[in-house]
């Protein structure tokens, strides 16, 4: 979220409040949040047949290949025959497009970009399971001419590491092997593609190798208004991404708390509390999904790491860990905080004060919800960091 845009939006909300009242200002806040949630991000995944495009699409979206209903189909034969969109299951505004292999009869290299309608995509990821081919280079050059970003991903690195370890035995050095693979890829592209960026990735375990570097690069090079969409949808496989996810979510809290404050001005008894609880509940569920701490995401991570689900949950220390999020749990956690309980009592009591009652209720409502949401966000971010570190420790021995 751009700080300049943020200041402008807060000024706009304030003006709406002064001019048209709380209801209109609340609508302005909701419109702004809806706009943030609906920023469209379209990612093209391309490369030759058999390179692992579909597996990458599934891994990025946190969906196993075995999920026949939601996963992009994978296999040893060509499975992608048409341009196929796959929406992120938690952030449907983010779409990964599984493109047919370049150079096929239906999609010849010289007509590829035109046939796949390249203009709709924000950037391209070109995947290869081996050396990047002449077709990959042609595609990169055409994308570059069109002013779009592209990134080379060398897939199935876990297979290469296992093969090299078997061949070299005690002489095996993983760091050197990875460097050799990366250098070979870049050498094959230099002179044909300007400043090629190559990332070594295992779609079966995104915690390893270069996926975190790919995440960082994508986030840094996207336009400002697209960054949040990417950040929230990215798999939380590194501390840096977890921190940036937290910052993106934290920037929205003042808008949510402002909406609560404006709701406190409503004269209908109990309505403000009901609206606040619904807002807190839906926001907490978003935090859970964004940090990959929902049951489905944790189960997939446990399967990848080859450990029982409870072993991952054991490192989570927040009061939310391993529990179904509902109104009773949220209220119990809030009541356990003396500060939050005092603020809620002050908000309720201030309504009975003459003249200043409503302004005081609005101020305490803002502070209460602001602190509550920050508290829950801290819990999820800390648990996500612990789970990510645990998963990395578990995955590394499997390849040694």
Tab-separated table of C-alpha atoms in Angstrom:
chain	number	residue	atom	x	y	z
A	1	UNK	CA	0.000	0.000	0.000
A	2	UNK	CA	1.585	3.254	-1.137
A	3	UNK	CA	1.905	5.715	1.835
A	4	UNK	CA	0.927	8.655	-0.378
A	5	UNK	CA	-2.235	6.899	-1.551
A	6	UNK	CA	-2.916	5.910	2.055
A	7	UNK	CA	-2.799	9.535	3.239
A	8	UNK	CA	-5.048	10.626	0.386
A	9	UNK	CA	-7.599	7.934	1.209
A	10	UNK	CA	-7.735	8.839	4.908
A	11	UNK	CA	-8.243	12.496	3.974
A	12	UNK	CA	-11.061	11.462	1.626
A	13	UNK	CA	-12.778	9.459	4.386
A	14	UNK	CA	-12.442	12.349	6.829
A	15	UNK	CA	-13.986	14.761	4.304
A	16	UNK	CA	-16.846	12.331	3.654
A	17	UNK	CA	-17.511	12.112	7.391
A	18	UNK	CA	-17.550	15.893	7.793
A	19	UNK	CA	-19.717	16.451	4.711
A	20	UNK	CA	-22.165	13.559	4.652
A	21	UNK	CA	-21.935	11.860	8.049
A	22	UNK	CA	-20.923	8.447	9.475
A	23	UNK	CA	-22.966	6.250	7.111
A	24	UNK	CA	-21.405	7.785	4.013
A	25	UNK	CA	-17.882	7.634	5.492
A	26	UNK	CA	-18.425	3.963	6.381
A	27	UNK	CA	-19.450	3.252	2.781
A	28	UNK	CA	-16.301	5.024	1.560
A	29	UNK	CA	-14.146	2.807	3.796
A	30	UNK	CA	-15.860	-0.339	2.536
A	31	UNK	CA	-15.486	0.737	-1.077
A	32	UNK	CA	-11.770	1.284	-0.554
A	33	UNK	CA	-11.275	-2.128	1.098
A	34	UNK	CA	-13.286	-3.796	-1.667
A	35	UNK	CA	-11.083	-2.080	-4.232
A	36	UNK	CA	-7.955	-3.457	-2.541
A	37	UNK	CA	-9.428	-6.953	-2.418
A	38	UNK	CA	-10.396	-6.901	-6.082
A	39	UNK	CA	-7.120	-5.821	-7.690
A	40	UNK	CA	-6.657	-8.314	-10.527
A	41	UNK	CA	-3.294	-10.058	-10.898
A	42	UNK	CA	-2.751	-12.385	-13.865
A	43	UNK	CA	0.363	-14.568	-13.900
A	44	UNK	CA	1.324	-16.525	-17.023
A	45	UNK	CA	3.093	-19.854	-16.512
A	46	UNK	CA	4.667	-21.097	-19.730
A	47	UNK	CA	7.400	-23.306	-21.117
A	48	UNK	CA	7.740	-26.492	-23.117
A	49	UNK	CA	5.629	-29.592	-22.512
A	50	UNK	CA	6.704	-31.683	-19.529
A	51	UNK	CA	8.564	-28.856	-17.806
A	52	UNK	CA	6.388	-28.952	-14.689
A	53	UNK	CA	4.198	-25.919	-15.382
A	54	UNK	CA	1.014	-27.440	-13.964
A	55	UNK	CA	2.743	-28.695	-10.823
A	56	UNK	CA	4.121	-25.181	-10.247
A	57	UNK	CA	0.633	-23.677	-10.709
A	58	UNK	CA	-0.754	-26.092	-8.122
A	59	UNK	CA	2.074	-25.527	-5.638
A	60	UNK	CA	1.780	-21.742	-5.856
A	61	UNK	CA	-1.948	-22.028	-5.094
A	62	UNK	CA	-1.394	-24.506	-2.244
A	63	UNK	CA	-3.322	-27.285	-3.972
A	64	UNK	CA	-1.992	-30.869	-4.292
A	65	UNK	CA	-1.763	-32.477	-7.731
A	66	UNK	CA	-4.114	-35.181	-6.443
A	67	UNK	CA	-6.999	-32.706	-6.061
A	68	UNK	CA	-8.901	-33.622	-9.225
A	69	UNK	CA	-11.460	-30.842	-8.877
A	70	UNK	CA	-9.191	-27.829	-8.347
A	71	UNK	CA	-5.692	-28.799	-9.500
A	72	UNK	CA	-4.227	-28.188	-12.924
A	73	UNK	CA	-3.835	-31.674	-14.471
A	74	UNK	CA	-0.303	-33.054	-14.503
A	75	UNK	CA	1.316	-36.009	-16.228
A	76	UNK	CA	4.191	-37.252	-18.334
A	77	UNK	CA	2.357	-36.412	-21.552
A	78	UNK	CA	1.226	-32.974	-22.672
A	79	UNK	CA	-1.719	-32.122	-20.409
A	80	UNK	CA	-2.175	-28.401	-21.114
A	81	UNK	CA	-3.697	-27.966	-24.565
A	82	UNK	CA	-5.419	-24.608	-24.110
A	83	UNK	CA	-4.859	-21.395	-22.165
A	84	UNK	CA	-6.397	-22.329	-18.811
A	85	UNK	CA	-7.010	-19.987	-15.843
A	86	UNK	CA	-6.651	-21.234	-12.259
A	87	UNK	CA	-7.847	-18.846	-9.575
A	88	UNK	CA	-6.163	-18.777	-6.198
A	89	UNK	CA	-8.525	-20.612	-3.794
A	90	UNK	CA	-8.212	-17.953	-1.081
A	91	UNK	CA	-7.646	-14.874	-3.250
A	92	UNK	CA	-9.689	-15.345	-6.450
A	93	UNK	CA	-8.500	-11.979	-7.771
A	94	UNK	CA	-5.125	-13.679	-8.342
A	95	UNK	CA	-5.138	-16.000	-11.348
A	96	UNK	CA	-2.381	-18.271	-12.613
A	97	UNK	CA	-2.741	-19.095	-16.308
A	98	UNK	CA	-1.383	-22.469	-17.351
A	99	UNK	CA	-0.296	-21.922	-20.955
A	100	UNK	CA	0.257	-24.673	-23.528
A	101	UNK	CA	3.819	-25.598	-24.327
A	102	UNK	CA	5.456	-23.215	-26.759
A	103	UNK	CA	6.382	-24.728	-30.094
A	104	UNK	CA	3.464	-27.166	-30.322
A	105	UNK	CA	1.506	-27.489	-33.569
A	106	UNK	CA	-1.389	-25.453	-32.172
A	107	UNK	CA	0.903	-22.843	-30.598
A	108	UNK	CA	3.968	-22.329	-32.847
A	109	UNK	CA	6.689	-20.142	-31.354
A	110	UNK	CA	6.297	-17.295	-33.855
A	111	UNK	CA	2.577	-16.916	-33.084
A	112	UNK	CA	2.622	-17.876	-29.418
A	113	UNK	CA	2.146	-14.503	-27.712
A	114	UNK	CA	-0.618	-13.460	-30.072
A	115	UNK	CA	-2.510	-16.724	-29.603
A	116	UNK	CA	-2.328	-16.659	-25.792
A	117	UNK	CA	-3.356	-12.961	-25.694
A	118	UNK	CA	-0.260	-11.785	-23.819
A	119	UNK	CA	-1.726	-8.354	-22.966
A	120	UNK	CA	-3.868	-9.790	-20.189
A	121	UNK	CA	-0.841	-10.981	-18.180
A	122	UNK	CA	1.088	-8.931	-15.620
A	123	UNK	CA	4.235	-11.040	-15.978
A	124	UNK	CA	5.460	-14.379	-17.338
A	125	UNK	CA	7.235	-17.261	-15.628
A	126	UNK	CA	9.095	-19.438	-18.160
A	127	UNK	CA	9.690	-22.931	-16.768
A	128	UNK	CA	12.111	-25.616	-17.905
A	129	UNK	CA	13.064	-28.956	-16.364
A	130	UNK	CA	16.402	-28.920	-18.181
A	131	UNK	CA	18.188	-26.395	-20.376
A	132	UNK	CA	16.213	-23.444	-21.655
A	133	UNK	CA	15.568	-23.912	-25.369
A	134	UNK	CA	15.598	-21.683	-28.416
A	135	UNK	CA	11.815	-21.444	-28.135
A	136	UNK	CA	12.153	-20.190	-24.551
A	137	UNK	CA	14.616	-17.556	-25.723
A	138	UNK	CA	12.354	-16.458	-28.597
A	139	UNK	CA	9.474	-16.117	-26.170
A	140	UNK	CA	11.561	-14.096	-23.684
A	141	UNK	CA	12.666	-11.704	-26.429
A	142	UNK	CA	9.103	-11.149	-27.601
A	143	UNK	CA	7.896	-10.563	-24.035
A	144	UNK	CA	10.715	-8.091	-23.564
A	145	UNK	CA	9.690	-6.232	-26.734
A	146	UNK	CA	6.162	-5.937	-25.350
A	147	UNK	CA	7.463	-4.293	-22.175
A	148	UNK	CA	6.441	-7.141	-19.854
A	149	UNK	CA	8.483	-8.811	-17.107
A	150	UNK	CA	9.540	-12.457	-17.331
A	151	UNK	CA	11.446	-14.840	-15.085
A	152	UNK	CA	13.150	-18.150	-15.812
A	153	UNK	CA	12.408	-20.995	-13.402
A	154	UNK	CA	14.483	-24.171	-13.549
A	155	UNK	CA	12.102	-26.767	-12.109
A	156	UNK	CA	12.430	-30.228	-10.532
A	157	UNK	CA	15.651	-29.276	-8.766
A	158	UNK	CA	14.986	-31.850	-6.032
A	159	UNK	CA	15.359	-34.588	-8.661
A	160	UNK	CA	18.685	-33.163	-9.833
A	161	UNK	CA	19.980	-32.984	-6.265
A	162	UNK	CA	19.036	-36.601	-5.553
A	163	UNK	CA	20.616	-37.803	-8.811
A	164	UNK	CA	23.835	-35.908	-8.206
A	165	UNK	CA	24.039	-37.162	-4.644
A	166	UNK	CA	23.667	-40.736	-5.857
A	167	UNK	CA	26.302	-40.270	-8.576
A	168	UNK	CA	28.876	-38.410	-6.477
A	169	UNK	CA	28.459	-40.155	-3.134
A	170	UNK	CA	30.727	-38.704	-0.452
A	171	UNK	CA	32.029	-36.092	-2.923
A	172	UNK	CA	28.571	-34.522	-3.235
A	173	UNK	CA	28.317	-30.815	-2.399
A	174	UNK	CA	24.794	-29.420	-2.645
A	175	UNK	CA	25.810	-25.758	-2.733
A	176	UNK	CA	28.256	-26.373	-5.586
A	177	UNK	CA	25.702	-28.460	-7.480
A	178	UNK	CA	23.090	-25.714	-7.268
A	179	UNK	CA	25.623	-23.105	-8.370
A	180	UNK	CA	26.674	-25.255	-11.329
A	181	UNK	CA	23.059	-25.707	-12.459
A	182	UNK	CA	22.306	-21.997	-12.126
A	183	UNK	CA	25.512	-20.970	-13.895
A	184	UNK	CA	24.832	-23.394	-16.749
A	185	UNK	CA	21.322	-21.984	-17.235
A	186	UNK	CA	22.526	-18.374	-17.204
A	187	UNK	CA	25.414	-19.207	-19.549
A	188	UNK	CA	22.975	-20.675	-22.062
A	189	UNK	CA	20.835	-17.522	-21.952
A	190	UNK	CA	23.534	-14.832	-21.897
A	191	UNK	CA	23.989	-13.007	-25.144
A	192	UNK	CA	20.517	-14.092	-26.215
A	193	UNK	CA	18.440	-12.586	-23.378
A	194	UNK	CA	19.214	-9.324	-21.587
A	195	UNK	CA	20.058	-9.797	-17.861
A	196	UNK	CA	18.455	-13.247	-17.463
A	197	UNK	CA	17.184	-14.143	-13.996
A	198	UNK	CA	17.071	-17.864	-13.227
A	199	UNK	CA	15.485	-19.345	-10.097
A	200	UNK	CA	15.968	-22.973	-9.043
A	201	UNK	CA	12.700	-24.367	-7.694
A	202	UNK	CA	11.200	-27.605	-6.453
A	203	UNK	CA	7.430	-27.321	-6.746
A	204	UNK	CA	7.122	-30.266	-4.367
A	205	UNK	CA	8.790	-28.255	-1.624
A	206	UNK	CA	8.742	-24.499	-2.020
A	207	UNK	CA	10.601	-23.980	1.283
A	208	UNK	CA	13.826	-25.122	-0.398
A	209	UNK	CA	16.149	-23.546	-2.975
A	210	UNK	CA	15.209	-20.281	-4.749
A	211	UNK	CA	11.454	-19.963	-4.426
A	212	UNK	CA	11.794	-17.353	-1.667
A	213	UNK	CA	14.094	-15.337	-3.967
A	214	UNK	CA	11.516	-15.577	-6.747
A	215	UNK	CA	8.826	-14.338	-4.338
A	216	UNK	CA	11.004	-11.407	-3.298
A	217	UNK	CA	11.829	-10.450	-6.887
A	218	UNK	CA	8.212	-10.594	-8.055
A	219	UNK	CA	7.059	-8.449	-5.139
A	220	UNK	CA	9.797	-5.857	-5.680
A	221	UNK	CA	9.234	-5.496	-9.425
A	222	UNK	CA	5.429	-5.319	-9.529
A	223	UNK	CA	3.616	-1.957	-9.734
A	224	UNK	CA	2.597	-0.663	-6.289
A	225	UNK	CA	-1.128	-1.359	-6.676
A	226	UNK	CA	-0.444	-5.005	-7.619
A	227	UNK	CA	2.004	-5.800	-4.804
A	228	UNK	CA	-0.554	-6.404	-2.075
A	229	UNK	CA	-2.510	-8.792	-4.282
A	230	UNK	CA	0.629	-10.847	-4.854
A	231	UNK	CA	1.835	-10.675	-1.259
A	232	UNK	CA	-1.381	-11.994	0.247
A	233	UNK	CA	-1.545	-14.877	-2.234
A	234	UNK	CA	2.120	-15.938	-1.982
A	235	UNK	CA	2.891	-19.177	-0.117
A	236	UNK	CA	4.380	-18.189	3.288
A	237	UNK	CA	7.651	-20.085	2.842
A	238	UNK	CA	10.098	-17.498	4.168
A	239	UNK	CA	10.393	-15.118	7.101
A	240	UNK	CA	10.683	-12.148	4.730
A	241	UNK	CA	7.383	-12.948	2.999
A	242	UNK	CA	5.660	-13.540	6.343
A	243	UNK	CA	6.827	-10.116	7.560
A	244	UNK	CA	5.640	-8.424	4.353
A	245	UNK	CA	2.296	-10.189	4.552
A	246	UNK	CA	1.938	-8.884	8.079
A	247	UNK	CA	2.784	-5.326	6.991
A	248	UNK	CA	0.237	-5.471	4.153
A	249	UNK	CA	-2.506	-6.694	6.488
A	250	UNK	CA	-1.514	-4.260	9.219
A	251	UNK	CA	-1.938	-1.310	6.850
A	252	UNK	CA	-5.647	-2.185	6.551
A	253	UNK	CA	-6.370	-2.295	10.273
A	254	UNK	CA	-6.879	1.442	10.691
A	255	UNK	CA	-9.607	1.322	8.033
A	256	UNK	CA	-11.351	-1.588	9.739
A	257	UNK	CA	-11.069	0.140	13.115
A	258	UNK	CA	-12.369	3.385	11.602
A	259	UNK	CA	-15.400	1.514	10.309
A	260	UNK	CA	-15.994	0.214	13.829
A	261	UNK	CA	-15.696	3.737	15.249
A	262	UNK	CA	-18.260	5.056	12.806
A	263	UNK	CA	-20.540	2.152	13.663
A	264	UNK	CA	-20.391	3.210	17.312
A	265	UNK	CA	-22.257	6.366	16.297
A	266	UNK	CA	-25.292	4.339	15.212
A	267	UNK	CA	-28.241	4.726	17.596
A	268	UNK	CA	-29.450	1.086	17.307
A	269	UNK	CA	-28.591	-0.838	20.528
A	270	UNK	CA	-26.436	-3.913	19.941
A	271	UNK	CA	-25.985	-3.298	16.215
A	272	UNK	CA	-22.455	-1.930	16.546
A	273	UNK	CA	-21.341	-4.946	18.614
A	274	UNK	CA	-22.805	-7.399	16.086
A	275	UNK	CA	-21.102	-5.632	13.174
A	276	UNK	CA	-17.786	-5.503	15.051
A	277	UNK	CA	-17.849	-9.218	15.877
A	278	UNK	CA	-18.573	-10.139	12.264
A	279	UNK	CA	-15.735	-7.874	11.086
A	280	UNK	CA	-13.261	-9.328	13.592
A	281	UNK	CA	-14.293	-12.900	12.762
A	282	UNK	CA	-13.931	-12.495	8.984
A	283	UNK	CA	-10.645	-10.601	9.371
A	284	UNK	CA	-9.171	-13.292	11.620
A	285	UNK	CA	-10.204	-15.989	9.139
A	286	UNK	CA	-8.412	-14.000	6.440
A	287	UNK	CA	-5.273	-13.859	8.598
A	288	UNK	CA	-5.427	-17.629	9.128
A	289	UNK	CA	-5.688	-18.314	5.393
A	290	UNK	CA	-3.079	-15.731	4.369
A	291	UNK	CA	-0.440	-17.198	6.688
A	292	UNK	CA	-1.260	-20.778	5.648
A	293	UNK	CA	-2.432	-21.793	9.122
A	294	UNK	CA	-5.846	-23.160	8.123
A	295	UNK	CA	-6.283	-26.926	8.402
A	296	UNK	CA	-6.006	-27.600	4.655
A	297	UNK	CA	-2.744	-25.655	4.266
A	298	UNK	CA	-1.170	-27.200	7.371
A	299	UNK	CA	-2.178	-30.697	6.247
A	300	UNK	CA	-0.562	-30.178	2.850
A	301	UNK	CA	2.613	-28.868	4.492
A	302	UNK	CA	2.692	-31.853	6.853
A	303	UNK	CA	2.408	-34.227	3.898
A	304	UNK	CA	5.232	-32.423	2.081
A	305	UNK	CA	7.446	-32.579	5.158
A	306	UNK	CA	6.461	-36.201	5.805
A	307	UNK	CA	5.351	-35.670	9.403
A	308	UNK	CA	2.073	-35.862	11.332
A	309	UNK	CA	0.005	-32.690	11.295
A	310	UNK	CA	0.248	-32.431	15.078
A	311	UNK	CA	4.037	-32.098	14.854
A	312	UNK	CA	3.603	-28.799	12.989
A	313	UNK	CA	0.799	-27.623	15.248
A	314	UNK	CA	2.966	-28.343	18.281
A	315	UNK	CA	5.242	-25.389	17.503
A	316	UNK	CA	2.314	-22.941	17.399
A	317	UNK	CA	1.942	-21.142	20.722
A	318	UNK	CA	-0.917	-18.666	20.291
A	319	UNK	CA	-4.329	-19.227	21.935
A	320	UNK	CA	-5.698	-19.764	18.398
A	321	UNK	CA	-3.402	-22.697	17.600
A	322	UNK	CA	-5.228	-25.854	16.598
A	323	UNK	CA	-8.644	-24.440	17.457
A	324	UNK	CA	-11.696	-23.714	15.340
A	325	UNK	CA	-12.131	-19.966	15.120
A	326	UNK	CA	-15.555	-18.887	16.333
A	327	UNK	CA	-17.203	-16.088	18.265
A	328	UNK	CA	-16.724	-17.754	21.667
A	329	UNK	CA	-12.976	-18.250	21.125
A	330	UNK	CA	-12.522	-14.660	19.951
A	331	UNK	CA	-14.414	-13.265	22.939
A	332	UNK	CA	-12.467	-15.470	25.353
A	333	UNK	CA	-9.123	-14.205	24.002
A	334	UNK	CA	-10.269	-10.577	24.097
A	335	UNK	CA	-11.553	-10.993	27.674
A	336	UNK	CA	-8.157	-12.374	28.682
A	337	UNK	CA	-6.606	-8.994	27.844
A	338	UNK	CA	-7.163	-6.445	30.613
A	339	UNK	CA	-6.504	-3.521	28.230
A	340	UNK	CA	-9.021	-4.678	25.646
A	341	UNK	CA	-11.632	-5.510	28.266
A	342	UNK	CA	-11.239	-2.044	29.803
A	343	UNK	CA	-11.621	-0.384	26.409
A	344	UNK	CA	-14.791	-2.329	25.622
A	345	UNK	CA	-16.251	-1.406	29.031
A	346	UNK	CA	-15.343	2.254	28.460
A	347	UNK	CA	-16.974	2.195	24.997
A	348	UNK	CA	-20.193	0.751	26.395
A	349	UNK	CA	-20.311	3.103	29.391
A	350	UNK	CA	-19.590	6.223	27.357
A	351	UNK	CA	-22.830	5.848	25.391
A	352	UNK	CA	-24.742	7.058	28.459
A	353	UNK	CA	-22.754	10.276	28.794
A	354	UNK	CA	-24.579	13.439	27.685
A	355	UNK	CA	-23.152	15.393	24.714
A	356	UNK	CA	-19.732	13.712	24.638
A	357	UNK	CA	-21.021	10.120	24.841
A	358	UNK	CA	-20.991	9.308	21.124
A	359	UNK	CA	-17.571	10.894	20.318
A	360	UNK	CA	-16.000	9.068	23.289
A	361	UNK	CA	-17.644	5.784	22.236
A	362	UNK	CA	-16.273	6.234	18.714
A	363	UNK	CA	-12.755	6.922	19.973
A	364	UNK	CA	-12.704	3.938	22.350
A	365	UNK	CA	-14.240	1.703	19.684
A	366	UNK	CA	-11.461	2.618	17.253
A	367	UNK	CA	-8.749	1.972	19.827
A	368	UNK	CA	-10.313	-1.295	20.990
A	369	UNK	CA	-10.645	-2.786	17.498
A	370	UNK	CA	-7.262	-1.449	16.411
A	371	UNK	CA	-5.529	-3.151	19.323
A	372	UNK	CA	-7.590	-6.344	18.993
A	373	UNK	CA	-6.805	-6.854	15.319
A	374	UNK	CA	-3.132	-6.078	15.831
A	375	UNK	CA	-3.028	-8.611	18.665
A	376	UNK	CA	-4.558	-11.352	16.497
A	377	UNK	CA	-2.324	-10.443	13.555
A	378	UNK	CA	0.767	-10.755	15.782
A	379	UNK	CA	-0.405	-14.198	16.901
A	380	UNK	CA	-0.810	-15.515	13.374
A	381	UNK	CA	2.448	-14.001	12.113
A	382	UNK	CA	4.428	-15.518	15.007
A	383	UNK	CA	2.838	-18.939	14.529
A	384	UNK	CA	3.451	-18.772	10.768
A	385	UNK	CA	7.128	-18.041	11.357
A	386	UNK	CA	7.475	-20.999	13.732
A	387	UNK	CA	5.682	-23.365	11.348
A	388	UNK	CA	7.799	-22.213	8.393
A	389	UNK	CA	11.039	-22.706	10.342
A	390	UNK	CA	9.899	-26.144	11.501
A	391	UNK	CA	8.965	-27.199	7.969
A	392	UNK	CA	12.337	-26.098	6.637
A	393	UNK	CA	14.170	-28.084	9.323
A	394	UNK	CA	12.080	-31.153	8.522
A	395	UNK	CA	12.478	-30.881	4.741
A	396	UNK	CA	16.255	-30.475	4.670
A	397	UNK	CA	17.132	-33.904	6.149
A	398	UNK	CA	14.900	-35.625	3.586
A	399	UNK	CA	17.296	-34.572	0.829
A	400	UNK	CA	20.485	-35.440	2.687
